XYZ file of C-alpha atoms in Angstrom:
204
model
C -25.233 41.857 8.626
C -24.171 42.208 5.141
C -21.790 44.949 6.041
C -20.160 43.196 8.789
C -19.154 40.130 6.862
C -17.878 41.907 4.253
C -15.943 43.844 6.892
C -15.125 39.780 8.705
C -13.158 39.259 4.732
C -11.661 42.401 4.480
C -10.087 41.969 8.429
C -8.862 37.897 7.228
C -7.258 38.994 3.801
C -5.273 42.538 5.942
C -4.762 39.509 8.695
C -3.079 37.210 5.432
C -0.639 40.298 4.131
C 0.193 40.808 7.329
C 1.055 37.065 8.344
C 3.046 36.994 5.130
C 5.036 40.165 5.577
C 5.727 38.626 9.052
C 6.178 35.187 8.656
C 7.118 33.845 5.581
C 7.583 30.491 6.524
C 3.763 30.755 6.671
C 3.036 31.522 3.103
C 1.916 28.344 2.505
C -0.782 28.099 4.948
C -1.719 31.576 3.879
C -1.877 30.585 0.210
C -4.273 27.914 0.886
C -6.662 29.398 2.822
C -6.653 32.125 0.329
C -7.589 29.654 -2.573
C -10.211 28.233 -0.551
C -11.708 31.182 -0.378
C -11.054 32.296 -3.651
C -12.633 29.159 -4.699
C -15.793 29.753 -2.822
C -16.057 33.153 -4.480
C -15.954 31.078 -8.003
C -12.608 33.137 -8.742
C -9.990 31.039 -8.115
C -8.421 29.899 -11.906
C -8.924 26.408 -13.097
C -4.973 26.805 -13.437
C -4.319 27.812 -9.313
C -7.091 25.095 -8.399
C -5.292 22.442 -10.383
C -1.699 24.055 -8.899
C -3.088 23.946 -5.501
C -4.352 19.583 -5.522
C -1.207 19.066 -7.232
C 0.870 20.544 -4.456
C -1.033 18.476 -1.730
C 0.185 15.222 -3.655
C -1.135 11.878 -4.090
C -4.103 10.452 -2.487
C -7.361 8.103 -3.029
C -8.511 10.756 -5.024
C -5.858 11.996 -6.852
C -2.760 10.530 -8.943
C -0.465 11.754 -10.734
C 1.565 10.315 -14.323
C 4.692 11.783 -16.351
C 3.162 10.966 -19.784
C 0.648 9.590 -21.563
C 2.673 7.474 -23.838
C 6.105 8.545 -23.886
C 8.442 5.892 -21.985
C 11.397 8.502 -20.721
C 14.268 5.885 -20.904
C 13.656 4.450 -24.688
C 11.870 7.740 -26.019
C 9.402 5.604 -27.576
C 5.847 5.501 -27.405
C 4.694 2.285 -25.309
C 1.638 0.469 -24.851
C 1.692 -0.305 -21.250
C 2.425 3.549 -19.745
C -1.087 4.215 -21.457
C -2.342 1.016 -19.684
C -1.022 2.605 -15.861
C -3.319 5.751 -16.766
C -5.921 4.258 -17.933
C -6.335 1.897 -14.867
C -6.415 4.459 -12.839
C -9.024 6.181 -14.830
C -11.474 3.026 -14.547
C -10.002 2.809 -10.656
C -11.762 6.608 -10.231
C -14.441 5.450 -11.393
C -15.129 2.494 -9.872
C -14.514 3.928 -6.226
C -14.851 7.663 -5.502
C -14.028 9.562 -8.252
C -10.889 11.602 -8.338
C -8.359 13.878 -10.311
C -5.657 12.214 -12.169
C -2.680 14.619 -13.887
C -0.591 13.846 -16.586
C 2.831 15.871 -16.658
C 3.258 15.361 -13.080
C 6.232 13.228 -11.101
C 5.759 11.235 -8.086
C 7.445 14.205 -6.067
C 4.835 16.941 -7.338
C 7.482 18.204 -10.044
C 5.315 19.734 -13.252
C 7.194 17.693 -15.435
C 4.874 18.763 -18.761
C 3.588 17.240 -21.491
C 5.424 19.648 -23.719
C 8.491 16.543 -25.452
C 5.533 14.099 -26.016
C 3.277 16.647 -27.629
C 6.619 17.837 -29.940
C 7.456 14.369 -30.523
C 4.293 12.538 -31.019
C 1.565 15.233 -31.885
C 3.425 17.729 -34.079
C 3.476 20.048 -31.417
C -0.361 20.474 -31.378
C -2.128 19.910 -27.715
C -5.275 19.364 -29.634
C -3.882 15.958 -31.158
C -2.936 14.965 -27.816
C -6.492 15.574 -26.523
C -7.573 13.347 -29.672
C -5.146 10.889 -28.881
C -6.475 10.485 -25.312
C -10.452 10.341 -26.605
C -9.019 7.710 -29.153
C -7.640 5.437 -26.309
C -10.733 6.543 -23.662
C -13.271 5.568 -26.439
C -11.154 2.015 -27.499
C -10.214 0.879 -23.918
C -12.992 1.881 -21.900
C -15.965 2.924 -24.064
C -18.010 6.210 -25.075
C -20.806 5.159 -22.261
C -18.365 6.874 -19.953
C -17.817 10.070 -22.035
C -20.378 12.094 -19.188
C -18.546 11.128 -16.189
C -14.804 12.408 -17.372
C -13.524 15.924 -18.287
C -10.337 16.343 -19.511
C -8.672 19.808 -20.012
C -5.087 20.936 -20.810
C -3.673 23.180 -18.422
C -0.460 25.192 -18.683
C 1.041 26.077 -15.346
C 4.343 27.375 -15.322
C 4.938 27.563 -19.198
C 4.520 23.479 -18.911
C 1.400 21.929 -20.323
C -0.267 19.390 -17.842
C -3.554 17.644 -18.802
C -6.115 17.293 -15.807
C -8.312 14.149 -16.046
C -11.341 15.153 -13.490
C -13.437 11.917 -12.908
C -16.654 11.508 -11.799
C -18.023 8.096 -9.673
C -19.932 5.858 -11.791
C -23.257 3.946 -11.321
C -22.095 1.159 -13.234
C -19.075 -1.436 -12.928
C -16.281 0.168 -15.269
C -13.764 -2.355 -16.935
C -10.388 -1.788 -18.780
C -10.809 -3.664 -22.145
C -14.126 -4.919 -21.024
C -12.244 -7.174 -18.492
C -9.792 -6.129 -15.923
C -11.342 -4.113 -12.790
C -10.247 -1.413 -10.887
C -10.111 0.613 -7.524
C -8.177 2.788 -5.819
C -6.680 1.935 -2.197
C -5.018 4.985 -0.712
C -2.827 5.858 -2.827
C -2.820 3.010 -5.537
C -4.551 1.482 -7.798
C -5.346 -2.464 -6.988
C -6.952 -4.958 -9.615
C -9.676 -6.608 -8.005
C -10.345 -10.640 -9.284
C -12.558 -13.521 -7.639
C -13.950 -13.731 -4.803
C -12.644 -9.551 -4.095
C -14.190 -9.171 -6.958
C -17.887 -10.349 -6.252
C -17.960 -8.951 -3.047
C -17.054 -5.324 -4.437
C -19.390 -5.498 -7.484
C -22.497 -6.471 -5.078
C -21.838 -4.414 -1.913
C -21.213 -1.482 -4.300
C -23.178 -1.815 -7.810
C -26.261 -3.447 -6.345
């Protein structure tokens, strides 16, 4: 039995080469069956698995930002483009958990991280990681630390920051007071009535 399977994977990947050699206008079908299986075999890159959510865009579960701080039309660091990610961190949290990339447009384009780290963290990813724990900690609160990983990528010489976020037992709040969720794909602030219905059908 063993033998044959191995011989079933062996038959699909000849079957992919083929299809590609073929059909190109199939490579991208190819490419993600390939990672799923890849994936399943624990060898697919955190890199390619981060590549390949990124190219199936935004959802509930996943949402993507251009910077962390860096406001593209004045060049300036500003307050409220840290706000937008950080709602959507506490909206992850508060529904169903979800993958939120920094360094990416609206239209999947890896954008990187690379002018804000020059310009605002002397060219050092590690004080951009800081810089994000620094906000996390202030905004949202160390209690949380367990349920979100962040890790800086670099995918096509651009460095992207993956925010992988788990779902929480607990109500999460921005500043202690504004709630989140996410409604495919957005992020909604919940308040009165919405709010107390969410809280009880969903934190006990």
């Amino acid at each position: 039995k063993t033998s044959e399977k191995i011989t079933s994977l062996i038959n699909k990947l000849n079957y992919f080469n083929n299809e590609i050699s073929i059909n190109p206008v199939s490579t991208d079908k190819v490419l993600d069956q390939a990672n799923t299986m890849l994936s399943k075999l624990d060898q697919l890159s955190k890199t390619d698995e981060a590549f390949q959510l990124i190219r199936k865009g935004e959802s509930r579960t996943r949402e993507f930002k251009e910077t962390l701080s860096l406001c593209l039309r004045t060049k300036q660091k500003e307050k409220y483009i840290e706000t937008a990610v950080f709602k959507t961190i506490v909206a992850f949290l508060n529904t169903d958990g979800g993958d939120l990339f920094i360094g990416v447009n609206d239209d999947q384009e890896l954008s990187g991280l690379d002018n804000e780290i020059s310009k605002f963290y002397k060219n050092n990813p590690d004080n951009f990681k800081k810089h994000f724990k620094n906000i996390l900690k202030t905004r949202i609160g160390p209690q949380y630390y367990p349920l979100i990983k962040g890790a800086m990528l670099k995918i096509n010489n651009s460095h992207i920051y993956q925010v992988k976020c788990k779902v929480s037992s607990s109500p999460c709040f921005l500043d202690e007071k504004d709630f989140y969720v996410r409604t495919d794909p957005s992020t909604d602030k919940l308040e009165g009535r919405p709010l107390a219905e969410y809280l009880q059908r969903n934190f006990n």
